[in-house]
Coordinates of C-alpha atoms in Angstrom, one line a residue:
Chain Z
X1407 CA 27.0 -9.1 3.5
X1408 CA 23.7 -9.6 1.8
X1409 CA 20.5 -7.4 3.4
X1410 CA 17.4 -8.9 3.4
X1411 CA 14.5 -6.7 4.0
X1412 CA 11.7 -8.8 5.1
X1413 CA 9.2 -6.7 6.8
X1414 CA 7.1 -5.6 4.5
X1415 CA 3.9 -5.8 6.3
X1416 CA 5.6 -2.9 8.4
X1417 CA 6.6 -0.9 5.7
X1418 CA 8.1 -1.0 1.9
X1419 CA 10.2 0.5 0.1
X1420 CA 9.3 3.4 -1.9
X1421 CA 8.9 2.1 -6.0
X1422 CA 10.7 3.6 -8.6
X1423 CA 7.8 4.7 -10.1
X1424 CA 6.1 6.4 -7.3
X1425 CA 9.3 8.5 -6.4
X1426 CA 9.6 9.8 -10.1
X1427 CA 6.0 10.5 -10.3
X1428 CA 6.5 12.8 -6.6
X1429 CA 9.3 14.4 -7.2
X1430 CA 7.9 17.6 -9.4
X1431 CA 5.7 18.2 -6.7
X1432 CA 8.3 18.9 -4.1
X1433 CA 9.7 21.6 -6.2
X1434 CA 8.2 22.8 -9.3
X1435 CA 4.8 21.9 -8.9
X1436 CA 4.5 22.9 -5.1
X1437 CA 1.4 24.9 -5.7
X1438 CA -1.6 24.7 -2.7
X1439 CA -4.5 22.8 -4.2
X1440 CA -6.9 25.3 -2.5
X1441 CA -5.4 28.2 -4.8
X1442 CA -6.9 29.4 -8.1
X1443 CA -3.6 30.6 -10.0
X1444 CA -2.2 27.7 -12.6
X1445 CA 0.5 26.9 -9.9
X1446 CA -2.4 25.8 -7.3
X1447 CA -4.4 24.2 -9.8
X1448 CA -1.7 21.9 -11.1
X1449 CA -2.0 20.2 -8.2
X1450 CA -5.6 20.5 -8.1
X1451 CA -5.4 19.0 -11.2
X1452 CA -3.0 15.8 -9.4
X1453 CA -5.0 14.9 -6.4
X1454 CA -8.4 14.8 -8.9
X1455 CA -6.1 12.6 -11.0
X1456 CA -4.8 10.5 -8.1
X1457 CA -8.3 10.4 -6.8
X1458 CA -9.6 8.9 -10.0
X1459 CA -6.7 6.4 -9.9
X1460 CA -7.3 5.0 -6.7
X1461 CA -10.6 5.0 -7.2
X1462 CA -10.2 2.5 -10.4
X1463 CA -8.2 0.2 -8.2
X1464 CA -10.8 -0.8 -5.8
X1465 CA -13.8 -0.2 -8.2
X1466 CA -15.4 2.7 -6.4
X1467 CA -16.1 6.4 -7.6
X1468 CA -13.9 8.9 -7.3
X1469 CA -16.0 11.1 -4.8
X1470 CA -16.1 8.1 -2.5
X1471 CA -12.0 8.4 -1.8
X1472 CA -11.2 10.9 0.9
X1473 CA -7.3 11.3 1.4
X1474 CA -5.9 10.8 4.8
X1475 CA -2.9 11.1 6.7
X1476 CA -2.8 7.2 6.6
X1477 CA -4.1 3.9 7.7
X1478 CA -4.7 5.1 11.2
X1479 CA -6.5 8.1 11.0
X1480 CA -9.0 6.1 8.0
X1481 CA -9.5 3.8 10.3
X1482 CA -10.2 6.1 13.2
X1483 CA -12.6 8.8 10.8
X1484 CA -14.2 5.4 9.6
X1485 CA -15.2 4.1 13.2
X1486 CA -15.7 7.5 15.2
X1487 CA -17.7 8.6 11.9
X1488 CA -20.1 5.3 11.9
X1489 CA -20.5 5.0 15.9
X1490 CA -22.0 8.7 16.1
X1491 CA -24.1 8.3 13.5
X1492 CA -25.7 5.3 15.1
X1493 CA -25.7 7.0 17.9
X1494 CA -28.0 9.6 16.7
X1495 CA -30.7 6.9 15.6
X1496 CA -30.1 5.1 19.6
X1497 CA -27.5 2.5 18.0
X1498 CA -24.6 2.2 20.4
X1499 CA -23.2 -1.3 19.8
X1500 CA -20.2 -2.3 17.3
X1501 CA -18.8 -5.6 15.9
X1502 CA -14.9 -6.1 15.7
X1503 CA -12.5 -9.0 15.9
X1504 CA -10.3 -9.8 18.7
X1505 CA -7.3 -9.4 16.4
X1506 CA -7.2 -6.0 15.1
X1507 CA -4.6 -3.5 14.0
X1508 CA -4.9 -1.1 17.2
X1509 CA -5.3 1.4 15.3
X1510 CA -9.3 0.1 15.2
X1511 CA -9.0 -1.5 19.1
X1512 CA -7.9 1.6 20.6
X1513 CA -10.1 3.7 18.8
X1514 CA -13.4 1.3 19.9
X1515 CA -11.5 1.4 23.8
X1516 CA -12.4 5.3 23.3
X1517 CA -15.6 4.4 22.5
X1518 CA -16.8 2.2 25.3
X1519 CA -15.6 4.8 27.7
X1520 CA -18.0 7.7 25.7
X1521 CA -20.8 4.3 26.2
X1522 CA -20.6 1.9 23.2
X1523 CA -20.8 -1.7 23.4
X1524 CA -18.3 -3.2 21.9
X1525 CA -18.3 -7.5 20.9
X1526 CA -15.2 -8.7 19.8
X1527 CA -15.8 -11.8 17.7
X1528 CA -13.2 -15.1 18.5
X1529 CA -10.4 -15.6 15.6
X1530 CA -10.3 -19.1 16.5
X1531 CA -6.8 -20.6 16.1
X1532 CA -6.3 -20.9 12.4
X1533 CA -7.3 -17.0 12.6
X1534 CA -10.7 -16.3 10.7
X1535 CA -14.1 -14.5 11.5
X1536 CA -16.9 -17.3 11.3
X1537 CA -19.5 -15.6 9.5
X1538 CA -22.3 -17.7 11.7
X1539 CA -20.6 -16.0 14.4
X1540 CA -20.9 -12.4 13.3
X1541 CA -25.0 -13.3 12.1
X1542 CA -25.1 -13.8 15.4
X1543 CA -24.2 -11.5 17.3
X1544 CA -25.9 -8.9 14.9
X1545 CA -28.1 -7.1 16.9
X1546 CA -30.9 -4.3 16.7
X1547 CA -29.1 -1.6 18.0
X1548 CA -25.6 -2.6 16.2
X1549 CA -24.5 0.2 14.3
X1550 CA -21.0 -1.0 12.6
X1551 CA -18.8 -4.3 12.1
X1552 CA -15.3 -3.5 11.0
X1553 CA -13.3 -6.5 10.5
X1554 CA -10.3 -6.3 9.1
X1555 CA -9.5 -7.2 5.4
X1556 CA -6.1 -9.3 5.9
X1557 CA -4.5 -9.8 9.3
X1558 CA -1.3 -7.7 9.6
X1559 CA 0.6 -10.2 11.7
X1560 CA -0.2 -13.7 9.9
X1561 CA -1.9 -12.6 7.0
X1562 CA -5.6 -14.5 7.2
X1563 CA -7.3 -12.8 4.5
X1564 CA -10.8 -13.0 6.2
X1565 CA -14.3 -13.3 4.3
X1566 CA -14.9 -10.1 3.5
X1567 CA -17.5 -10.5 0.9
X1568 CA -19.8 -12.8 2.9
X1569 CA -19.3 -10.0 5.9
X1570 CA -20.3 -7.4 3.8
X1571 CA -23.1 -9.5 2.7
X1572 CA -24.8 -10.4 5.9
X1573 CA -24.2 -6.8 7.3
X1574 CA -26.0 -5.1 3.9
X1575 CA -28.3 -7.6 4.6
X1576 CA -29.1 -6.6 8.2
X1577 CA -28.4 -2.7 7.5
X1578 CA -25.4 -2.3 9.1
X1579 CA -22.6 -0.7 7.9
X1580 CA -19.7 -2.0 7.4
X1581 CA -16.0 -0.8 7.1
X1582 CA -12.8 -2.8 6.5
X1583 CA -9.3 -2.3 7.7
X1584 CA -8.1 -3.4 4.2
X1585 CA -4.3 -1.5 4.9
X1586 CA -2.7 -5.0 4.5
X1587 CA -4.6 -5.8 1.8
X1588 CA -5.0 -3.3 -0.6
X1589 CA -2.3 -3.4 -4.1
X1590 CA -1.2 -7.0 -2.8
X1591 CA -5.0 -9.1 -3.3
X1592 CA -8.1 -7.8 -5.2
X1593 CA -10.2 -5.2 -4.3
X1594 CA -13.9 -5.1 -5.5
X1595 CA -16.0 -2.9 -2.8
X1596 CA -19.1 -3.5 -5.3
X1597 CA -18.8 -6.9 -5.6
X1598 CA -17.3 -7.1 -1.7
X1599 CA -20.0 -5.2 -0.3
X1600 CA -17.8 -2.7 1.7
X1601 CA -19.0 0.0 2.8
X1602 CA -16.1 1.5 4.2
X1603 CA -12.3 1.0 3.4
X1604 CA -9.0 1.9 4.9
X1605 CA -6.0 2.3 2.8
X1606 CA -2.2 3.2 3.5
X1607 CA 0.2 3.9 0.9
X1608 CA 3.4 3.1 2.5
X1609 CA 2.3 -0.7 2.6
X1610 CA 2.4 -1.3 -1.7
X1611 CA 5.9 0.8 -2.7
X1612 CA 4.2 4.3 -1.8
X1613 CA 5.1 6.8 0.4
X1614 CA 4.2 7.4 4.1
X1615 CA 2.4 9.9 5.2
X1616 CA -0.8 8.9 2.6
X1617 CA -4.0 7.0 3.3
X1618 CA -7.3 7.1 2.1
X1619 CA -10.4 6.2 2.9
X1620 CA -13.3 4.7 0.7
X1621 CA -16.8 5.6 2.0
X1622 CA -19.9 4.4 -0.1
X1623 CA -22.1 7.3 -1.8
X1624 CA -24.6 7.9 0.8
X1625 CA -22.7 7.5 3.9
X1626 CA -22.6 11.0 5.9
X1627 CA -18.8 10.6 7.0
X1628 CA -17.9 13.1 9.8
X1629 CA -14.7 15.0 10.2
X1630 CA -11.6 14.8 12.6
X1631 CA -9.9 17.1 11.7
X1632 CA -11.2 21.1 11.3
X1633 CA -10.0 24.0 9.8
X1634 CA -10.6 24.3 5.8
X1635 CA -12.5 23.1 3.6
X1636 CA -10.1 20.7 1.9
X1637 CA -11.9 16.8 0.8
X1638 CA -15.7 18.5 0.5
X1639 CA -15.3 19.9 4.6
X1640 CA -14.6 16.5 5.5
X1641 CA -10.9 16.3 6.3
X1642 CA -9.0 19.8 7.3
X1643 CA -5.8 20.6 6.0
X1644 CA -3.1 20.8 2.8
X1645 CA -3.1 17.9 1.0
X1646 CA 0.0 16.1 1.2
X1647 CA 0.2 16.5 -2.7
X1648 CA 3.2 14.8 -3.5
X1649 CA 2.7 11.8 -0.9
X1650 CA -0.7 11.2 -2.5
X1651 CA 0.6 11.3 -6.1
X1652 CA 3.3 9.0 -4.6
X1653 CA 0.5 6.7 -3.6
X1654 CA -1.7 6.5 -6.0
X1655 CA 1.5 6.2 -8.7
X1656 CA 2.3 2.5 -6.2
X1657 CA -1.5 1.7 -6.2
X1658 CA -1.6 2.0 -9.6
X1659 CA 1.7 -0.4 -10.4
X1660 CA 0.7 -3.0 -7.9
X1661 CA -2.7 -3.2 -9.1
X1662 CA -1.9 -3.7 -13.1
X1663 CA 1.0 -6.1 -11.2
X1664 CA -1.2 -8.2 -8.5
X1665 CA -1.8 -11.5 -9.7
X1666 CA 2.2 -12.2 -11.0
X1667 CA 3.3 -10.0 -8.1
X1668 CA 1.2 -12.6 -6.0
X1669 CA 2.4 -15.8 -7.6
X1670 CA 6.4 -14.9 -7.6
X1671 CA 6.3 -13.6 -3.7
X1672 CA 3.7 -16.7 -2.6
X1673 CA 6.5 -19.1 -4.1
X1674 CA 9.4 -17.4 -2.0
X1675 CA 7.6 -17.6 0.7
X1676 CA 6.1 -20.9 0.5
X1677 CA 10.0 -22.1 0.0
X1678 CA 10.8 -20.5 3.1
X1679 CA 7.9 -21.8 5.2
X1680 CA 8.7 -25.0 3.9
X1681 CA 12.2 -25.2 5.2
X1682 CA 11.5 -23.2 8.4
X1683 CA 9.1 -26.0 9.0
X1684 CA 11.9 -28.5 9.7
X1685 CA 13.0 -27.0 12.7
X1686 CA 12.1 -28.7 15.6
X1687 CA 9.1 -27.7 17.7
X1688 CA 7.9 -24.9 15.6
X1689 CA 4.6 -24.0 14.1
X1690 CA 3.1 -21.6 11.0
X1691 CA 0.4 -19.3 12.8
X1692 CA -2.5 -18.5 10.3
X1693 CA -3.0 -20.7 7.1
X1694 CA -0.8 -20.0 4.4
X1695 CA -3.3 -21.2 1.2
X1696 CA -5.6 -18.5 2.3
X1697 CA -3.3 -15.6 3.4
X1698 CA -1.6 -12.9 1.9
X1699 CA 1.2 -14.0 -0.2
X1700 CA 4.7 -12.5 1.8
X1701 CA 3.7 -13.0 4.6
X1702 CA 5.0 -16.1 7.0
X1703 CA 4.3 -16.3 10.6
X1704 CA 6.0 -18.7 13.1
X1705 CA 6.5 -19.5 16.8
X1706 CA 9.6 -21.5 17.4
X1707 CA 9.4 -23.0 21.1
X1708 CA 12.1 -22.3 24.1
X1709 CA 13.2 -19.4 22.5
X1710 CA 12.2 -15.2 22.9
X1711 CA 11.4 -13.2 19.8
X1712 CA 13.3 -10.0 20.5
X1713 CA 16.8 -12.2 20.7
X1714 CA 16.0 -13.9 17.3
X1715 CA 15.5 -10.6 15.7
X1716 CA 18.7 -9.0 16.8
X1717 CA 20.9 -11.7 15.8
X1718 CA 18.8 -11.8 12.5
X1719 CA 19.7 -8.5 12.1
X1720 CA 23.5 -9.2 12.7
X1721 CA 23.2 -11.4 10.2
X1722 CA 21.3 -8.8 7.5
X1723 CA 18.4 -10.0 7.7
X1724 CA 15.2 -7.3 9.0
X1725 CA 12.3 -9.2 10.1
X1726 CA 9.6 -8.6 12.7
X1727 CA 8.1 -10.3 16.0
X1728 CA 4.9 -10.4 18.2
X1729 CA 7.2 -11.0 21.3
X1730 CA 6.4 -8.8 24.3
X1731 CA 10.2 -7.5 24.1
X1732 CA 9.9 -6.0 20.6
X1733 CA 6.4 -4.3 21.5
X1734 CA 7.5 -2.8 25.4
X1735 CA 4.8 -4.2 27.4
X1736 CA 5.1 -7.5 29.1
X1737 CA 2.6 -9.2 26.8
X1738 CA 3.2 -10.6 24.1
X1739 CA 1.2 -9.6 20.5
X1740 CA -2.6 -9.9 21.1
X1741 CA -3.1 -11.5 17.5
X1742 CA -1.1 -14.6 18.5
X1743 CA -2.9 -14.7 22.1
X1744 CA -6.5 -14.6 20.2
X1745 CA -5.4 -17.7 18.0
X1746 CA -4.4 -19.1 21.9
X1747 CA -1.5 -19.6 22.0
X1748 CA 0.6 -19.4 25.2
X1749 CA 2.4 -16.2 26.3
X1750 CA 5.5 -18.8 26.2
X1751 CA 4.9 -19.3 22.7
X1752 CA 3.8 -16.5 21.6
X1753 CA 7.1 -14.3 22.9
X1754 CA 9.1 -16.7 20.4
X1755 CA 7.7 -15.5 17.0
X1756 CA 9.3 -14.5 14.2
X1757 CA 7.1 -12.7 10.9
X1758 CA 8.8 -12.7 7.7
X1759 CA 7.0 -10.6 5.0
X1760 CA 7.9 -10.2 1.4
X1761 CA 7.3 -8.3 -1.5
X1762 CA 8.7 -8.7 -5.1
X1763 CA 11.6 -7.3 -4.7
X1764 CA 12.8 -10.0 -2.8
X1765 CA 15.0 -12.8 -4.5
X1766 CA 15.5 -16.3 -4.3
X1767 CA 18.9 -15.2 -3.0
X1768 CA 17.5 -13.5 -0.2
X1769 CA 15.2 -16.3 0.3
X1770 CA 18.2 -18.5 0.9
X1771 CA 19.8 -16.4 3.1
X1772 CA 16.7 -16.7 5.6
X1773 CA 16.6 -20.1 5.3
X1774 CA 20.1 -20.7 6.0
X1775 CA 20.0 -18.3 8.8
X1776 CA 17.0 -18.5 10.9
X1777 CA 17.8 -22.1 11.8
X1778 CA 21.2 -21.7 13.4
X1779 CA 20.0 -18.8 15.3
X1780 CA 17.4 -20.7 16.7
X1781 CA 19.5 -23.7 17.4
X1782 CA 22.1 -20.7 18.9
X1783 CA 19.3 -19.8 21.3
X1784 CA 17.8 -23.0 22.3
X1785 CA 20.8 -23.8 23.4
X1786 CA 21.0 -21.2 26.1
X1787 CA 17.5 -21.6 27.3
X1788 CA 16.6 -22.8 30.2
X1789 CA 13.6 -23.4 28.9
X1790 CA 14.7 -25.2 25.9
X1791 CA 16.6 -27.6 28.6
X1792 CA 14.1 -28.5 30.5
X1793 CA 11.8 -29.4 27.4
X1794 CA 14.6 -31.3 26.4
X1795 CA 14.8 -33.2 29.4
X1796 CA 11.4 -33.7 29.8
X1797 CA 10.9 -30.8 33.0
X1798 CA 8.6 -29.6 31.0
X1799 CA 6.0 -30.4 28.5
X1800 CA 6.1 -29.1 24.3
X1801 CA 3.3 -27.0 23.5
X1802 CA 4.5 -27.1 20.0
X1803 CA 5.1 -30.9 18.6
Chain K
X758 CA 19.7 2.1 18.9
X759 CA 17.6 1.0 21.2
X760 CA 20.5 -0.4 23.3
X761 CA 24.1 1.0 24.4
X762 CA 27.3 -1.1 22.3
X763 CA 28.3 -2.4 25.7
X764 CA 24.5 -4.0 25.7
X765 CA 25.2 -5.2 22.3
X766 CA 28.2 -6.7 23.4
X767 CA 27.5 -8.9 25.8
X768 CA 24.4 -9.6 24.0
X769 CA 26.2 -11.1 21.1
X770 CA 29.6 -12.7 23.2
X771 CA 27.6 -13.4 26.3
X772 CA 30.7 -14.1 28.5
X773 CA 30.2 -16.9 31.1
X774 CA 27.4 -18.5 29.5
X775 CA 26.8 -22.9 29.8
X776 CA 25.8 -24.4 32.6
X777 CA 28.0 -26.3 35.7
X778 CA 27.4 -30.1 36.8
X779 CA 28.4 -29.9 40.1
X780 CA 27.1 -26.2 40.9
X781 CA 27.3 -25.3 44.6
X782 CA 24.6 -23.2 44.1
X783 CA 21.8 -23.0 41.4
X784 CA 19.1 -20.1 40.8
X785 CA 16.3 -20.1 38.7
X786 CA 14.2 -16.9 38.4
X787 CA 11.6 -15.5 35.9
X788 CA 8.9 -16.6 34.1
X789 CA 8.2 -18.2 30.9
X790 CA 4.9 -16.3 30.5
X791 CA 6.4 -12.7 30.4
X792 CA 9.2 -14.0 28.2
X793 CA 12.4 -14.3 30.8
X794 CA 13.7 -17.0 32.4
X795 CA 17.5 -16.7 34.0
X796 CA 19.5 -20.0 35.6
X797 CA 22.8 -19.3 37.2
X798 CA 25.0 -21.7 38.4
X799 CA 28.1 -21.0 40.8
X800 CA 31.2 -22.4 41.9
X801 CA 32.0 -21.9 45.5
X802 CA 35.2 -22.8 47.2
X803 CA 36.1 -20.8 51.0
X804 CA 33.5 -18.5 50.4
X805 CA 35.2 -17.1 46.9
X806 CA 32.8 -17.8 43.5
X807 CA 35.0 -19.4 41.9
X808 CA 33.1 -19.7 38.4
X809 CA 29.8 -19.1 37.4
X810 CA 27.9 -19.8 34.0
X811 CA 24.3 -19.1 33.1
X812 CA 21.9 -20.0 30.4
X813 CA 19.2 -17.3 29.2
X814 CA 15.9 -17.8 27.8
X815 CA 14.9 -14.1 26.5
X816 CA 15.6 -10.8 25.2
X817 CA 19.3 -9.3 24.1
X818 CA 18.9 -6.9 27.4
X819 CA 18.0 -10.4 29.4
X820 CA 20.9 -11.9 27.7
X821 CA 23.3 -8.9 28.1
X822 CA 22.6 -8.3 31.9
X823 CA 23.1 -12.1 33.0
X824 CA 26.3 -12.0 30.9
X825 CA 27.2 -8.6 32.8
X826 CA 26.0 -9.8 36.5
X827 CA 28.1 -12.9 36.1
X828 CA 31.3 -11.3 34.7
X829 CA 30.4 -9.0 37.9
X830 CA 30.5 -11.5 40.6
X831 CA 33.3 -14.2 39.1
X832 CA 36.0 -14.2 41.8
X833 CA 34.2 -12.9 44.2
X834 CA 33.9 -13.3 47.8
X835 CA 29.8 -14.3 48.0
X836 CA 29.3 -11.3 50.7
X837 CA 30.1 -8.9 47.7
X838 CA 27.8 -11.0 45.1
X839 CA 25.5 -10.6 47.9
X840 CA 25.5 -6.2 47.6
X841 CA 25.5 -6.7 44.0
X842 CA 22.3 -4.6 42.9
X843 CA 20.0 -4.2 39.4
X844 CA 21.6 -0.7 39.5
X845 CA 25.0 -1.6 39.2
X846 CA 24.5 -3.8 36.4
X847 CA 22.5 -1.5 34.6
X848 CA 25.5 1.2 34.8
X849 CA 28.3 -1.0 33.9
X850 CA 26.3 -1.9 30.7
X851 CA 26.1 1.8 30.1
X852 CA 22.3 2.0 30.5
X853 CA 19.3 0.5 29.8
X854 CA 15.7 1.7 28.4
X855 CA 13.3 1.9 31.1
X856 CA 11.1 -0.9 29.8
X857 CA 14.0 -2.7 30.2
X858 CA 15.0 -2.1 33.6
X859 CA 13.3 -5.6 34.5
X860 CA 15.6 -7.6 33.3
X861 CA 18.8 -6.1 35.6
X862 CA 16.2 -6.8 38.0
X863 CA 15.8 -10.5 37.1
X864 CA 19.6 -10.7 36.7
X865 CA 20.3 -9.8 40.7
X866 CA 17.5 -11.6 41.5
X867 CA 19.5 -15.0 39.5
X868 CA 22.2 -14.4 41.6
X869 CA 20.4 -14.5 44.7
X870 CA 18.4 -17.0 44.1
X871 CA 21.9 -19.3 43.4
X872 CA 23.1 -17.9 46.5
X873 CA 20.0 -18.7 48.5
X874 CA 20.3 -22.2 47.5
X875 CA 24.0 -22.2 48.8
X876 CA 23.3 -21.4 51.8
X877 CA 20.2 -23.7 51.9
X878 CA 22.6 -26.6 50.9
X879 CA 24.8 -25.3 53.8
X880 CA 23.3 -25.0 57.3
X881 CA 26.5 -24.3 59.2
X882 CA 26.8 -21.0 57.4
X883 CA 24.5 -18.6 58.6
X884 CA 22.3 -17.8 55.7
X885 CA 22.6 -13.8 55.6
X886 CA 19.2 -11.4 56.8
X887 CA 17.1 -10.2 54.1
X888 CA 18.2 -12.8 51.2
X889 CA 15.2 -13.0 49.6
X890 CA 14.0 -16.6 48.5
X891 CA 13.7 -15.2 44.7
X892 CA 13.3 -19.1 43.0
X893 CA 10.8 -20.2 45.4
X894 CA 8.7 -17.4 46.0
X895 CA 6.4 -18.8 43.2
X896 CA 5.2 -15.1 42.9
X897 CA 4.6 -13.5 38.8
X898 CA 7.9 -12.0 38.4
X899 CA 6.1 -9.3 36.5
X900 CA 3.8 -7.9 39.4
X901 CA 7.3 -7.4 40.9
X902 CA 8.2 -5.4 38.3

């Protein structure tokens, strides 16, 4: 049977060239950075070199990059980092969106309990920031907005540039989940006006385990972690040195790759959302002409997410819901509840993501397949019945 | 896995499944909102179940314990539907993970239900103590469980 991996938005697959450029480091080149004999510097040498790399994909300077763990703890160092900082000069109050990777909404929960004021600005139901909104609720004492680059669920790339224009403009800082963004669209924090950026390799062909995290010359950044005095004091630990060479080895092949990686995966998936569309009662979330290009979001009514994946897997395909089932609380994914939709709605999603490694074969597969497991389902759903015969009213026409 | 191969099982050849015309007895519990609804129909002749089917609308363990609560009660006389508990479905499906323990919940709770409105459609029979009027009582299945 044929696989089809389509979740890339959760994770890839390790490239080619990022696995042959890590593996000296596992065991010839396994030297600590920190020490001074030739075995330690070589992979001094390799984190300056993957430094400088990632740095040239997102137009910063290479001092700006601090390596992480991953997108979670950037985003965390990034937040904590900017809310104490205002705090020292009496500004308590941040700016988010209601549709964040938690990795940013749990970390500002922490902060309203330590006394922040947290605004979470609407998403509205095609899933963008309205920069009018955000002007607005700029305030004196706001000390961050950090709005994510490209929605991890639907794939709203948001507008990032005007953000960062009204918050330079207002002297705020501003930071950008940009984990689903980064090697797949292009990154200019000059031209952007980021002043903060979040980055995790496993999501463009590198390993996981990496992250980094961009902060503009200037910007104190405080540590998490303590301990050494690895990244200039400001993140503790040994470098995950072959992870990072890993990363900045996919970073560096997606970026040369973006605009024909873009163009192939955005016609696979526009094939896909295409036929998809067809089935009865079902709806894209997000809008595809100004989204990432793999990734595909839809709700099919009268049916439950978790149900549609397992058969999908049965049938090789791996793919990825918002359905409370697949996340184990009873709600369903707070992304597709702050575009409002229904909890009934929202519980039968189904995200498809792609990357290039996906073929037209695979393509079909999905297409063929998705349909008769949702026809498979409605037709034991109660629900599905009683929309049928009228019990009950379609939310999705 | 997250769930046991007997889960899997009835999840993917949900015995019993479909829906009966001329049900004595029809249940409907759950809740769109939290993602499970279950409807079972049953067959009742001299107090035996003489068939039941069921239709589904959720996830594989929703599926997989209607499947398994039906297959349970099938033949049965209703008193022993009646004792049939979440518990017991959860062990003869080999387990279930704890976030999932709802949905045995919701699968007892079908079968009552169906049985309630048996005995509702039947006054001479004495309608047992304590059957709980799980279709009716309007209540968010969820703050149940």
């Amino acid at each position: 049977m044929i696989n089809v991996y389509a979740d890339n938005a959760a994770t890839t697959r390790v490239s080619d060239t990022a696995f042959n450029a890590m593996l000296p480091y596992f065991k010839e080149l396994y030297g600590n950075p920190s020490s001074l004999y030739t075995l330690g510097q070589k992979s001094t040498e390799a984190l300056f070199s993957a430094r400088e790399t990632i740095a040239d994909c997102i137009n910063c300077n290479m001092k700006e990059i601090t390596f992480t763990s991953g997108g979670s703890e950037a985003d965390n160092q990034a937040i904590i980092s900017a809310a104490y900082l205002g705090a020292k000069k009496g500004k308590k109050h941040i700016i988010s969106s209601a549709f964040e990777h938690h990795a940013v909404l749990h970390t500002l929960e922490k902060l309203k309990k330590e006394g922040f004021e947290i605004t979470l600005l609407p998403v509205h139901s095609d899933g963008f920031v309205m920069v009018d909104e955000l002007k607005n609720a700029i305030r004196e004492d706001t000390a961050l907005v950090t709005i994510m680059f490209a929605n991890n669920e639907i794939g709203t790339i948001q507008p990032i540039a005007e953000i960062g224009a009204v918050c330079r403009e207002r002297g705020v800082l501003f930071h950008t989940d940009a984990v689903q963004a980064v090697g797949h669209i292009k990154i200019d924090v000059k031209e952007q006006n980021i002043d903060m950026l979040s980055i995790a390799s496993h999501k463009f062909h590198g390993p996981k385990g990496a992250g980094a995290l961009y902060v503009r010359k200037g910007i104190p950044l405080l540590n998490l972690i303590e301990g050494g005095a690895q990244e200039r004091g400001k993140r503790a630990g040994t470098e995950n040195v072959p992870a990072i060479v890993g990363m900045a080895a996919a970073l560096k092949e997606s970026c040369e790759n973006l605009d024909k990686n873009f163009a192939y995966v955005k016609d696979l998936r526009d094939k896909i959302a295409r036929e998809l569309s067809k089935i009865p009662h079902s709806k894209i979330n997000g809008v595809l002409e100004r989204g990432l290009a793999g990734t595909l979001n839809m709700c099919f009514e009268g049916i439950e997410g978790e149900s549609l994946l397992l058969l999908l897997d049965d049938r090789g395909i791996s793919a990825s819901s918002g359905s409370a089932c697949t996340s184990g609380s009873l709600d369903p994914s707070h992304v597709l509840l702050a575009l409002g939709l229904p909890h009934e709605v929202a519980h039968g999603s189904l995200r498809i993501s792609l990357c290039e490694y996906n073929t037209e074969e695979e393509a079909d597969h999905i297409i063929k397949n998705v349909p008769e497991v949702v026809e498979y389902l409605r037709s034991m759903s109660p629900i599905w019945k009683d929309l049928q015969e009228g019990k009950r009213e379609y939310v999705i026409q | 896995m997250l769930y046991s191969e007997k889960v899997m099982d009835h999840f993917r050849n949900p015995r019993n499944l479909g829906t009966i015309e001329d049900a004595d007895g029809v249940g409907e519990v759950g809740n769109a909102k939290c993602g499970d609804i279950m409807k079972m129909y049953l067959k009742i002749e001299d107090g035996i179940i003489t068939d039941v089917k069921f239709n589904t609308f959720g996830c594989g363990s929703a599926i997989a314990t209607s499947s398994m609560a039906t297959e349970m009660i099938k033949g049965k006389p209703v008193e022993e539907a009646l004792k049939l508990s979440n518990k017991a479905v959860v062990e003869a499906l080999d387990g279930l993970p704890a976030h999932k323990i709802h949905c045995s919940v919701l699968a007892e709770e079908a079968v009552k239900a169906a049985l309630f409105d048996y005995y509702t459609k039947h006054p001479e029979l004495k309608k047992p103590e304590g059957l709980p009027d799980c279709a009716t009582c309007g209540g968010d299945c969820c703050s149940c469980h």
